[in-house]
Amino acid sequence: MTKHILYTTIISILFLSCGSSDKEVKTITIEPSQAILKSIASNDFSIVLDDMKIDETENLIVHKHKYKVLELKNDSLHSTDKDWSVVNQSFFLNHKNDLGMEILSRHSGKVSTLAQPVGYGWAIGNSAHGEWEETSTDSTNTKSHGTSSHGRWRTHSTSPFFWLWLGSRRSFFRNDYNNYRTYNTTGRSYYGQNNNNTYTHGTRSSYQKKSRPSFFTRKSQNSTSWNNLEKRTSRSSSRYKSGSSTRSRSGGIGK
């Protein structure tokens, strides 16, 4: 009797530990951001990651993004909110820290898939959109990776970026921008790590926690799915590599 109870307990623990590992993960052939890139023929634009979530049913896990598209048309900035779109699990994982940031953009003919703070790649630091003003302090307390400067960006009222800035009322400081450029030139996403080990941009920033409370409430309520995200992606990658290796060996036999 005792052995039977122990056996049943072990089986139950194993079942619970498997959790969502046996569930199918929804996949797609083309990322929605790439579809948007193809749909905008020539205008400069940026895709901002506006929201993200993980939907989970009894048998299926679905990763979703919601985007805001900022498109420059005739010297005006047009903002379009997109509906929820399914994305691949690996893509979702790659951008889990990029809430509120540009994840794909095309400006002056150059396409970038590097996550970056909104406007840093095309408006901030561009004399066509504004200018730096000297200030006594830099309120971001961002760690400096180069020459320290307390300049603050002032966007011209004639700039298309002005109305976007007016909606957020965020201040952009030269020290933070200089750090961004250092990261960008080496192909790294910039989140503005501060002296107190907090972040200025992206999912981990206090700004996003204040401006997008619904996301963080939803994430907290679905913490198990988020905690298992990297484990699922790692298992999927391992299975793919194993399958590729098997196919390579079987292909070699036929030669």
Coordinates of N, CA and C in Angstrom, one line a residue:
M1 N 0.8 -1.2 0.0 CA 0.0 0.0 0.0 C 0.9 1.3 0.0
T2 N 1.9 1.2 0.9 CA 2.8 2.4 0.9 C 3.5 2.6 -0.4
K3 N 4.0 1.5 -1.0 CA 4.7 1.6 -2.3 C 3.7 2.2 -3.4
H4 N 2.5 1.8 -3.3 CA 1.5 2.3 -4.3 C 1.3 3.8 -4.2
I5 N 1.2 4.3 -2.9 CA 1.0 5.7 -2.7 C 2.3 6.5 -3.1
L6 N 3.5 5.9 -2.8 CA 4.7 6.5 -3.2 C 4.8 6.6 -4.7
Y7 N 4.4 5.5 -5.4 CA 4.5 5.5 -6.9 C 3.5 6.5 -7.5
T8 N 2.3 6.6 -6.9 CA 1.3 7.6 -7.4 C 1.8 9.0 -7.2
T9 N 2.5 9.3 -6.1 CA 3.0 10.6 -5.8 C 4.1 11.0 -6.7
I10 N 5.0 10.1 -7.0 CA 6.1 10.3 -8.0 C 5.5 10.7 -9.4
I11 N 4.5 9.9 -9.8 CA 3.9 10.1 -11.1 C 3.3 11.5 -11.2
S12 N 2.6 11.9 -10.1 CA 1.9 13.2 -10.0 C 2.9 14.3 -10.1
I13 N 4.1 14.2 -9.4 CA 5.1 15.2 -9.4 C 5.7 15.3 -10.8
L14 N 6.0 14.2 -11.5 CA 6.5 14.2 -12.8 C 5.6 14.9 -13.8
F15 N 4.3 14.6 -13.6 CA 3.2 15.2 -14.5 C 3.2 16.7 -14.3
L16 N 3.2 17.2 -13.1 CA 3.2 18.6 -12.8 C 4.4 19.3 -13.3
S17 N 5.6 18.6 -13.1 CA 6.9 19.2 -13.5 C 7.0 19.4 -15.0
C18 N 6.3 18.5 -15.7 CA 6.3 18.6 -17.2 C 5.5 19.9 -17.6
G19 N 4.4 20.2 -16.9 CA 3.6 21.4 -17.2 C 3.3 21.6 -18.6
S20 N 3.8 22.7 -19.1 CA 3.5 23.2 -20.5 C 4.5 22.6 -21.5
S21 N 5.5 21.7 -21.0 CA 6.5 21.3 -21.9 C 5.9 20.4 -23.0
D22 N 4.8 19.7 -22.7 CA 4.2 18.8 -23.7 C 3.2 19.6 -24.7
K23 N 3.0 20.8 -24.4 CA 2.1 21.6 -25.2 C 2.7 22.0 -26.6
E24 N 1.9 22.1 -27.6 CA 2.4 22.6 -28.9 C 2.5 24.1 -28.8
V25 N 3.6 24.6 -29.4 CA 3.8 26.1 -29.5 C 3.5 26.5 -30.9
K26 N 2.6 27.5 -30.9 CA 2.2 28.1 -32.2 C 3.4 28.7 -33.0
T27 N 3.5 28.4 -34.2 CA 4.6 29.0 -35.1 C 4.0 29.6 -36.3
I28 N 4.7 30.5 -36.9 CA 4.3 31.2 -38.1 C 5.5 31.2 -39.1
T29 N 5.2 31.5 -40.4 CA 6.3 31.5 -41.4 C 6.9 32.8 -41.5
I30 N 6.2 33.9 -41.3 CA 6.8 35.3 -41.4 C 6.4 36.1 -40.2
E31 N 7.4 36.8 -39.6 CA 7.1 37.6 -38.5 C 6.2 38.8 -38.9
P32 N 5.2 39.3 -38.2 CA 4.4 40.4 -38.5 C 5.2 41.7 -38.8
S33 N 6.3 41.9 -38.0 CA 7.2 43.0 -38.3 C 7.8 43.0 -39.6
Q34 N 8.1 41.9 -40.1 CA 8.7 41.8 -41.5 C 7.6 42.0 -42.5
A35 N 6.4 41.6 -42.2 CA 5.2 41.8 -43.1 C 5.0 43.3 -43.2
I36 N 5.1 44.0 -42.1 CA 4.9 45.5 -42.1 C 6.0 46.2 -43.0
L37 N 7.2 45.7 -42.8 CA 8.3 46.2 -43.6 C 8.1 46.1 -45.1
K38 N 7.5 45.0 -45.5 CA 7.2 44.7 -46.9 C 6.1 45.6 -47.4
S39 N 5.1 45.9 -46.5 CA 3.9 46.6 -46.9 C 4.1 48.1 -47.0
I40 N 5.2 48.7 -46.4 CA 5.5 50.1 -46.5 C 6.6 50.3 -47.5
A41 N 6.2 50.8 -48.7 CA 7.0 50.8 -49.9 C 8.3 51.7 -49.7
S42 N 8.1 52.9 -49.3 CA 9.2 53.8 -49.4 C 9.3 54.8 -48.2
N43 N 8.3 55.0 -47.4 CA 8.3 56.0 -46.3 C 9.2 55.5 -45.2
D44 N 9.8 56.4 -44.5 CA 10.6 56.1 -43.3 C 9.6 55.7 -42.2
F45 N 9.9 54.7 -41.4 CA 9.0 54.3 -40.3 C 9.7 53.6 -39.2
S46 N 9.0 53.4 -38.1 CA 9.6 52.6 -36.9 C 8.4 51.8 -36.4
I47 N 8.7 50.6 -36.0 CA 7.8 49.7 -35.3 C 8.1 49.6 -33.8
V48 N 7.2 50.1 -33.0 CA 7.4 50.1 -31.6 C 6.6 48.9 -30.9
L49 N 7.3 48.2 -30.1 CA 6.6 47.1 -29.3 C 5.8 47.7 -28.2
D50 N 4.5 47.7 -28.5 CA 3.5 48.4 -27.6 C 3.0 47.5 -26.5
D51 N 3.0 46.2 -26.7 CA 2.5 45.3 -25.7 C 2.9 43.8 -26.1
M52 N 2.8 42.9 -25.2 CA 3.1 41.5 -25.5 C 2.5 40.6 -24.4
K53 N 2.1 39.4 -24.8 CA 1.5 38.5 -23.9 C 1.7 37.0 -24.4
I54 N 1.5 36.1 -23.4 CA 1.5 34.7 -23.7 C 0.1 34.1 -23.4
D55 N -0.5 33.6 -24.4 CA -1.8 32.9 -24.2 C -1.6 31.4 -24.2
E56 N -2.2 30.8 -23.2 CA -2.0 29.4 -23.0 C -3.3 28.6 -22.8
T57 N -3.5 27.6 -23.6 CA -4.7 26.8 -23.4 C -4.2 25.4 -22.9
E58 N -5.2 24.4 -22.9 CA -4.8 23.1 -22.5 C -3.7 22.4 -23.3
N59 N -3.8 22.7 -24.6 CA -2.8 22.1 -25.5 C -1.9 23.0 -26.4
L60 N -2.1 24.3 -26.2 CA -1.4 25.2 -27.1 C -0.9 26.4 -26.4
I61 N 0.4 26.9 -26.8 CA 1.0 28.1 -26.2 C 1.1 29.1 -27.4
V62 N 0.6 30.3 -27.3 CA 0.7 31.3 -28.3 C 1.3 32.5 -27.8
H63 N 2.4 33.0 -28.5 CA 3.1 34.2 -28.1 C 2.6 35.4 -29.0
K64 N 2.3 36.5 -28.4 CA 1.7 37.6 -29.2 C 2.4 39.0 -28.9
H65 N 2.4 39.8 -30.0 CA 2.9 41.1 -29.9 C 1.8 42.1 -30.4
K66 N 1.8 43.3 -29.8 CA 1.0 44.4 -30.3 C 2.0 45.5 -30.7
Y67 N 1.8 46.1 -31.9 CA 2.7 47.1 -32.4 C 2.1 48.5 -32.6
K68 N 2.9 49.5 -32.5 CA 2.5 50.8 -32.9 C 3.5 51.2 -34.0
V69 N 2.9 51.6 -35.2 CA 3.8 51.9 -36.3 C 3.8 53.4 -36.5
L70 N 5.0 54.0 -36.5 CA 5.3 55.4 -36.6 C 5.8 55.6 -38.0
E71 N 5.0 56.2 -38.9 CA 5.4 56.4 -40.3 C 5.4 57.8 -40.7
L72 N 6.5 58.2 -41.3 CA 6.7 59.6 -41.8 C 6.1 59.8 -43.2
K73 N 5.1 60.6 -43.3 CA 4.4 60.9 -44.5 C 4.3 62.4 -44.8
N74 N 5.0 62.9 -45.8 CA 5.0 64.3 -46.2 C 5.3 65.2 -44.9
D75 N 6.4 64.9 -44.3 CA 6.9 65.6 -43.1 C 5.9 65.6 -41.9
S76 N 5.0 64.6 -41.9 CA 4.2 64.4 -40.7 C 4.3 63.0 -40.2
L77 N 4.2 62.8 -38.9 CA 4.4 61.5 -38.3 C 3.0 60.9 -38.0
H78 N 2.7 59.8 -38.7 CA 1.4 59.1 -38.5 C 1.6 57.9 -37.6
S79 N 0.8 57.8 -36.6 CA 0.9 56.7 -35.6 C -0.3 55.8 -35.8
T80 N 0.0 54.5 -36.0 CA -1.0 53.5 -36.3 C -0.9 52.3 -35.2
D81 N -2.0 52.1 -34.5 CA -2.0 51.0 -33.5 C -2.4 49.7 -34.2
K82 N -1.6 48.7 -34.2 CA -1.9 47.4 -34.8 C -2.6 46.5 -33.8
D83 N -3.4 45.5 -34.3 CA -4.0 44.5 -33.4 C -3.0 43.5 -33.0
W84 N -3.4 42.6 -32.0 CA -2.5 41.5 -31.6 C -2.1 40.6 -32.7
S85 N -0.8 40.3 -32.8 CA -0.3 39.4 -33.8 C 0.5 38.2 -33.2
V86 N 0.3 37.1 -33.8 CA 1.1 35.9 -33.3 C 2.6 36.0 -33.8
V87 N 3.5 35.8 -32.9 CA 4.9 35.8 -33.3 C 5.5 34.5 -32.8
N88 N 6.7 34.1 -33.4 CA 7.4 32.9 -33.0 C 7.9 33.0 -31.6
Q89 N 8.0 31.9 -30.9 CA 8.5 31.9 -29.5 C 9.9 32.5 -29.4
S90 N 10.8 32.1 -30.3 CA 12.2 32.6 -30.3 C 12.2 34.1 -30.5
F91 N 11.4 34.7 -31.3 CA 11.3 36.1 -31.6 C 10.8 36.8 -30.3
F92 N 9.8 36.2 -29.7 CA 9.2 36.7 -28.5 C 10.3 36.8 -27.4
L93 N 11.1 35.8 -27.2 CA 12.1 35.7 -26.2 C 13.2 36.8 -26.5
N94 N 13.5 36.9 -27.8 CA 14.5 37.9 -28.1 C 14.1 39.4 -27.8
H95 N 12.8 39.6 -27.7 CA 12.3 41.0 -27.5 C 11.6 41.1 -26.2
K96 N 11.8 40.2 -25.3 CA 11.1 40.3 -24.0 C 11.5 41.5 -23.2
N97 N 12.7 42.1 -23.4 CA 13.1 43.3 -22.7 C 12.9 44.6 -23.4
D98 N 12.2 44.5 -24.6 CA 12.1 45.7 -25.5 C 10.7 46.4 -25.5
L99 N 9.9 46.2 -24.4 CA 8.7 46.9 -24.4 C 8.8 48.4 -24.5
G100 N 8.1 49.1 -25.4 CA 8.1 50.5 -25.6 C 9.3 51.0 -26.4
M101 N 10.0 50.0 -27.0 CA 11.2 50.4 -27.9 C 10.9 50.1 -29.3
E102 N 11.7 50.7 -30.2 CA 11.6 50.3 -31.6 C 12.3 49.0 -31.8
I103 N 11.6 48.0 -32.5 CA 12.3 46.7 -32.7 C 12.6 46.5 -34.2
L104 N 12.1 47.4 -35.1 CA 12.4 47.4 -36.5 C 12.2 48.8 -37.0
S105 N 13.1 49.3 -37.9 CA 12.9 50.6 -38.4 C 13.6 50.8 -39.8
R106 N 13.1 51.7 -40.5 CA 13.8 52.1 -41.8 C 13.8 53.6 -41.9
H107 N 15.0 54.2 -41.9 CA 15.2 55.6 -42.0 C 16.3 55.9 -42.9
S108 N 16.1 56.9 -43.8 CA 17.1 57.2 -44.8 C 17.6 56.0 -45.6
G109 N 16.6 55.1 -45.8 CA 16.9 53.9 -46.6 C 17.6 52.8 -45.9
K110 N 17.9 53.0 -44.6 CA 18.6 51.9 -43.8 C 17.7 51.2 -42.9
V111 N 17.6 49.9 -43.1 CA 16.8 49.0 -42.2 C 17.6 48.6 -41.0
S112 N 16.9 48.7 -39.8 CA 17.6 48.3 -38.6 C 16.6 47.3 -37.9
T113 N 17.2 46.2 -37.4 CA 16.4 45.2 -36.6 C 16.9 45.2 -35.2
L114 N 17.7 46.2 -34.8 CA 18.3 46.3 -33.5 C 17.3 47.1 -32.6
A115 N 16.9 46.6 -31.5 CA 16.0 47.3 -30.6 C 16.7 48.5 -30.0
Q116 N 15.9 49.6 -30.0 CA 16.5 50.9 -29.6 C 15.4 51.8 -29.1
P117 N 15.8 52.8 -28.2 CA 14.8 53.7 -27.7 C 14.1 54.5 -28.9
V118 N 12.9 54.8 -28.7 CA 12.1 55.5 -29.8 C 12.8 56.8 -30.2
G119 N 13.1 57.0 -31.4 CA 13.6 58.2 -32.0 C 15.1 58.4 -31.9
Y120 N 15.8 57.5 -31.2 CA 17.2 57.6 -31.0 C 18.0 57.4 -32.3
G121 N 17.4 56.6 -33.2 CA 18.1 56.3 -34.5 C 17.8 57.3 -35.6
W122 N 16.9 58.3 -35.4 CA 16.5 59.1 -36.5 C 16.1 60.5 -36.1
A123 N 15.7 60.8 -34.9 CA 15.2 62.1 -34.5 C 16.2 62.8 -33.5
I124 N 16.4 62.1 -32.4 CA 17.3 62.6 -31.3 C 18.7 62.7 -31.9
G125 N 19.3 63.9 -31.7 CA 20.7 64.1 -32.2 C 20.7 64.6 -33.6
N126 N 19.6 64.6 -34.3 CA 19.4 65.1 -35.7 C 19.0 66.5 -35.7
S127 N 19.9 67.4 -36.2 CA 19.6 68.8 -36.2 C 18.4 69.2 -37.0
A128 N 17.9 68.3 -37.8 CA 16.6 68.6 -38.6 C 15.4 68.5 -37.6
H129 N 15.6 67.9 -36.5 CA 14.5 67.7 -35.5 C 14.6 68.5 -34.3
G130 N 15.8 69.0 -33.9 CA 16.0 69.8 -32.7 C 17.4 70.1 -32.4
E131 N 17.7 70.4 -31.2 CA 19.1 70.7 -30.8 C 19.3 70.4 -29.3
W132 N 20.6 70.4 -28.9 CA 21.0 70.1 -27.5 C 21.0 71.5 -26.8
E133 N 20.5 71.4 -25.5 CA 20.5 72.6 -24.6 C 21.3 72.2 -23.4
E134 N 22.2 73.0 -22.9 CA 23.0 72.7 -21.8 C 22.2 72.8 -20.5
T135 N 22.3 71.8 -19.6 CA 21.7 71.8 -18.3 C 22.7 71.5 -17.2
S136 N 22.4 71.8 -16.0 CA 23.3 71.6 -14.9 C 23.4 70.1 -14.5
T137 N 22.3 69.4 -14.7 CA 22.3 68.0 -14.3 C 21.7 67.1 -15.3
D138 N 22.0 65.8 -15.2 CA 21.4 64.8 -16.1 C 20.6 63.9 -15.2
S139 N 19.3 64.0 -15.2 CA 18.4 63.3 -14.2 C 18.4 61.8 -14.4
T140 N 18.9 61.3 -15.5 CA 18.9 59.9 -15.7 C 19.8 59.1 -14.9
N141 N 20.9 59.7 -14.4 CA 22.0 59.1 -13.6 C 22.5 57.9 -14.4
T142 N 22.5 58.0 -15.7 CA 23.0 56.9 -16.5 C 24.5 56.7 -16.4
K143 N 25.0 55.5 -16.4 CA 26.4 55.2 -16.4 C 27.0 55.8 -17.6
S144 N 28.1 56.5 -17.5 CA 28.7 57.0 -18.7 C 29.7 56.1 -19.3
H145 N 29.6 55.9 -20.7 CA 30.6 55.0 -21.4 C 31.4 55.9 -22.3
G146 N 31.5 57.1 -22.1 CA 32.3 58.0 -22.9 C 32.3 59.4 -22.3
T147 N 32.4 60.4 -23.1 CA 32.4 61.8 -22.6 C 31.1 62.2 -22.0
S148 N 31.2 62.7 -20.7 CA 30.0 63.0 -20.0 C 29.5 64.4 -20.4
S149 N 28.2 64.6 -20.6 CA 27.6 65.9 -21.0 C 26.2 66.0 -20.4
H150 N 25.9 67.2 -19.9 CA 24.6 67.4 -19.3 C 23.6 68.1 -20.3
G151 N 23.8 67.9 -21.6 CA 22.9 68.5 -22.5 C 21.6 67.8 -22.5
R152 N 20.5 68.5 -22.7 CA 19.2 68.0 -22.9 C 18.6 68.3 -24.2
W153 N 17.9 67.3 -24.9 CA 17.4 67.5 -26.2 C 16.2 68.3 -26.2
R154 N 16.1 69.3 -27.1 CA 14.9 70.1 -27.3 C 14.4 69.9 -28.7
T155 N 13.3 69.3 -28.8 CA 12.7 69.0 -30.2 C 12.0 70.3 -30.7
H156 N 12.3 70.6 -32.0 CA 11.6 71.7 -32.6 C 10.1 71.5 -32.8
S157 N 9.3 72.5 -32.6 CA 7.9 72.3 -32.7 C 7.5 72.0 -34.2
T158 N 8.4 72.2 -35.1 CA 8.1 71.9 -36.5 C 8.5 70.5 -36.9
S159 N 9.1 69.8 -35.9 CA 9.6 68.4 -36.2 C 8.4 67.4 -36.1
P160 N 8.3 66.4 -37.0 CA 7.3 65.4 -36.8 C 7.4 64.7 -35.5
F161 N 8.6 64.6 -34.9 CA 8.8 63.9 -33.6 C 8.2 64.7 -32.5
F162 N 7.9 66.0 -32.7 CA 7.5 66.9 -31.6 C 6.2 66.3 -30.9
W163 N 5.2 65.9 -31.7 CA 3.9 65.5 -31.2 C 4.1 64.2 -30.5
L164 N 5.0 63.4 -30.9 CA 5.2 62.1 -30.2 C 5.9 62.4 -28.8
W165 N 6.8 63.3 -28.8 CA 7.4 63.7 -27.6 C 6.4 64.4 -26.6
L166 N 5.5 65.2 -27.2 CA 4.5 65.9 -26.4 C 3.6 64.9 -25.6
G167 N 3.4 63.7 -26.3 CA 2.5 62.7 -25.6 C 3.2 62.0 -24.5
S168 N 4.5 61.9 -24.6 CA 5.3 61.2 -23.5 C 5.9 62.1 -22.5
R169 N 6.3 63.3 -22.9 CA 6.9 64.3 -22.0 C 8.2 63.7 -21.4
R170 N 8.9 62.8 -22.1 CA 10.2 62.3 -21.6 C 11.3 63.3 -22.0
S171 N 12.3 63.4 -21.1 CA 13.4 64.2 -21.4 C 14.5 63.3 -21.9
F172 N 15.3 63.7 -22.9 CA 16.3 63.0 -23.5 C 17.7 63.7 -23.3
F173 N 18.6 63.0 -22.6 CA 19.8 63.7 -22.2 C 21.0 63.2 -23.1
R174 N 21.9 64.1 -23.3 CA 23.1 63.8 -24.2 C 23.9 62.7 -23.7
N175 N 24.1 62.6 -22.4 CA 24.9 61.5 -21.8 C 24.3 60.1 -22.2
D176 N 23.0 60.0 -22.1 CA 22.3 58.8 -22.4 C 22.4 58.5 -23.9
Y177 N 22.2 59.6 -24.7 CA 22.3 59.4 -26.2 C 23.7 59.0 -26.6
N178 N 24.7 59.6 -26.0 CA 26.1 59.2 -26.3 C 26.4 57.7 -26.0
N179 N 25.8 57.2 -24.9 CA 25.9 55.8 -24.6 C 25.2 54.9 -25.6
Y180 N 24.1 55.4 -26.0 CA 23.3 54.7 -27.0 C 24.1 54.5 -28.3
R181 N 24.8 55.6 -28.7 CA 25.6 55.5 -30.0 C 26.7 54.5 -29.8
T182 N 27.3 54.5 -28.6 CA 28.4 53.5 -28.4 C 27.9 52.1 -28.6
Y183 N 26.8 51.8 -28.0 CA 26.2 50.5 -28.1 C 25.8 50.2 -29.5
N184 N 25.1 51.2 -30.2 CA 24.6 50.9 -31.5 C 25.7 50.6 -32.5
T185 N 26.8 51.3 -32.4 CA 27.9 51.1 -33.4 C 28.5 49.7 -33.2
T186 N 28.3 49.0 -32.1 CA 28.8 47.7 -31.9 C 27.7 46.6 -32.0
G187 N 26.5 47.0 -32.5 CA 25.4 46.1 -32.7 C 24.7 45.6 -31.5
R188 N 24.7 46.4 -30.4 CA 24.1 46.0 -29.2 C 22.9 46.9 -28.9
S189 N 21.8 46.3 -28.4 CA 20.7 47.1 -27.9 C 21.0 47.9 -26.7
Y190 N 20.5 49.1 -26.6 CA 20.8 50.0 -25.4 C 19.6 50.2 -24.6
Y191 N 19.7 49.9 -23.2 CA 18.6 50.0 -22.3 C 18.9 51.1 -21.2
G192 N 20.1 51.7 -21.3 CA 20.4 52.8 -20.3 C 20.5 52.3 -18.9
Q193 N 21.5 51.4 -18.6 CA 21.6 51.0 -17.2 C 22.1 52.1 -16.4
N194 N 21.4 52.4 -15.2 CA 21.7 53.5 -14.4 C 22.7 53.1 -13.3
N195 N 23.1 54.1 -12.5 CA 24.1 53.9 -11.5 C 23.6 53.0 -10.4
N196 N 22.2 53.0 -10.2 CA 21.6 52.1 -9.2 C 21.1 50.8 -9.7
N197 N 21.7 50.4 -10.9 CA 21.4 49.1 -11.6 C 19.9 49.0 -12.0
T198 N 19.3 50.1 -12.3 CA 18.0 50.1 -12.9 C 18.2 50.5 -14.4
Y199 N 17.1 50.5 -15.1 CA 17.2 50.8 -16.6 C 16.3 52.0 -16.9
T200 N 16.7 52.7 -18.0 CA 16.0 53.9 -18.5 C 15.0 53.5 -19.6
H201 N 15.3 52.5 -20.3 CA 14.5 52.1 -21.5 C 14.1 50.6 -21.4
G202 N 13.0 50.3 -22.1 CA 12.6 48.9 -22.2 C 11.8 48.3 -21.1
T203 N 11.5 47.1 -21.1 CA 10.6 46.4 -20.2 C 11.0 46.6 -18.7
R204 N 12.3 46.6 -18.4 CA 12.8 46.7 -17.1 C 12.9 48.1 -16.5
S205 N 12.5 49.1 -17.3 CA 12.6 50.5 -16.9 C 11.4 50.9 -16.0
S206 N 11.6 51.8 -15.1 CA 10.5 52.3 -14.2 C 9.5 53.1 -15.1
Y207 N 9.9 53.7 -16.2 CA 9.0 54.5 -17.0 C 8.0 53.5 -17.6
Q208 N 8.4 52.4 -18.1 CA 7.4 51.4 -18.7 C 6.5 50.9 -17.6
K209 N 7.0 50.6 -16.4 CA 6.2 50.1 -15.3 C 5.1 51.1 -15.0
K210 N 5.4 52.4 -15.1 CA 4.4 53.4 -14.8 C 3.4 53.6 -15.9
S211 N 3.9 53.6 -17.2 CA 3.0 53.9 -18.3 C 2.3 52.7 -18.9
R212 N 2.7 51.5 -18.6 CA 2.0 50.3 -19.1 C 1.7 49.3 -17.9
P213 N 0.9 49.7 -17.0 CA 0.6 48.9 -15.8 C -0.2 47.6 -16.2
S214 N -1.0 47.6 -17.2 CA -1.8 46.5 -17.6 C -0.9 45.3 -18.0
F215 N 0.2 45.7 -18.7 CA 1.2 44.6 -19.1 C 1.8 43.9 -17.9
F216 N 2.2 44.7 -17.0 CA 2.9 44.1 -15.8 C 1.9 43.3 -14.9
T217 N 0.7 43.8 -14.8 CA -0.4 43.0 -14.1 C -0.6 41.7 -14.8
R218 N -0.8 41.7 -16.1 CA -1.0 40.5 -16.9 C 0.2 39.5 -16.8
K219 N 1.4 40.1 -16.8 CA 2.6 39.2 -16.7 C 2.7 38.6 -15.4
S220 N 2.3 39.3 -14.3 CA 2.4 38.8 -13.0 C 1.4 37.6 -12.8
Q221 N 0.2 37.8 -13.4 CA -0.8 36.8 -13.3 C -0.5 35.6 -14.1
N222 N 0.4 35.7 -15.1 CA 0.8 34.6 -15.9 C 2.3 34.3 -15.8
S223 N 2.7 34.4 -14.6 CA 4.2 34.3 -14.3 C 4.8 33.0 -14.7
T224 N 4.0 31.9 -14.5 CA 4.5 30.6 -14.8 C 4.9 30.5 -16.3
S225 N 4.0 31.0 -17.2 CA 4.4 30.9 -18.6 C 5.6 31.7 -19.0
W226 N 5.7 32.9 -18.3 CA 6.9 33.7 -18.5 C 8.2 33.1 -18.0
N227 N 8.1 32.5 -16.8 CA 9.2 31.8 -16.2 C 9.7 30.6 -17.0
N228 N 8.8 30.0 -17.7 CA 9.1 28.8 -18.5 C 9.5 29.1 -19.9
L229 N 9.5 30.4 -20.3 CA 9.8 30.9 -21.7 C 11.1 30.4 -22.2
E230 N 12.2 30.7 -21.4 CA 13.5 30.4 -21.8 C 13.7 28.8 -21.8
K231 N 13.1 28.1 -20.9 CA 13.2 26.7 -20.9 C 12.6 26.1 -22.1
R232 N 11.4 26.6 -22.5 CA 10.7 26.0 -23.7 C 11.6 26.3 -25.0
T233 N 12.1 27.5 -25.1 CA 12.9 27.9 -26.2 C 14.2 27.1 -26.3
S234 N 14.8 26.8 -25.2 CA 16.0 26.0 -25.1 C 15.7 24.6 -25.6
R235 N 14.5 24.0 -25.1 CA 14.2 22.6 -25.5 C 13.9 22.6 -27.0
S236 N 13.2 23.6 -27.5 CA 12.8 23.6 -29.0 C 14.1 23.7 -29.8
S237 N 15.1 24.5 -29.3 CA 16.3 24.6 -30.1 C 17.1 23.3 -30.1
S238 N 17.1 22.6 -28.9 CA 17.8 21.3 -28.8 C 17.1 20.3 -29.7
R239 N 15.8 20.3 -29.8 CA 15.1 19.3 -30.6 C 15.4 19.6 -32.1
Y240 N 15.5 20.9 -32.4 CA 15.8 21.3 -33.8 C 17.2 20.8 -34.2
K241 N 18.1 21.1 -33.3 CA 19.5 20.7 -33.6 C 19.6 19.2 -33.7
S242 N 18.9 18.5 -32.9 CA 19.0 17.0 -32.9 C 18.4 16.5 -34.2
G243 N 17.3 17.1 -34.7 CA 16.6 16.7 -35.9 C 17.5 17.0 -37.1
S244 N 18.2 18.2 -37.1 CA 19.1 18.6 -38.2 C 20.2 17.6 -38.3
S245 N 20.8 17.2 -37.1 CA 21.9 16.3 -37.1 C 21.5 14.9 -37.7
T246 N 20.3 14.5 -37.3 CA 19.8 13.2 -37.8 C 19.6 13.2 -39.3
R247 N 19.0 14.4 -39.8 CA 18.8 14.5 -41.2 C 20.1 14.5 -42.0
S248 N 21.2 15.2 -41.4 CA 22.5 15.2 -42.0 C 23.1 13.9 -42.2
R249 N 23.0 13.0 -41.1 CA 23.5 11.7 -41.1 C 22.8 10.8 -42.2
S250 N 21.5 10.9 -42.2 CA 20.7 10.1 -43.1 C 21.0 10.5 -44.5
G251 N 21.2 11.8 -44.7 CA 21.5 12.3 -46.1 C 22.8 11.8 -46.5
G252 N 23.8 11.7 -45.6 CA 25.1 11.2 -46.0 C 25.1 9.8 -46.4
I253 N 24.2 9.0 -45.8 CA 24.2 7.5 -46.2 C 23.7 7.4 -47.6
G254 N 22.9 8.3 -48.1 CA 22.4 8.1 -49.4 C 23.4 8.5 -50.5
K255 N 24.4 9.1 -50.2 CA 25.4 9.6 -51.2 C 26.3 8.4 -51.6

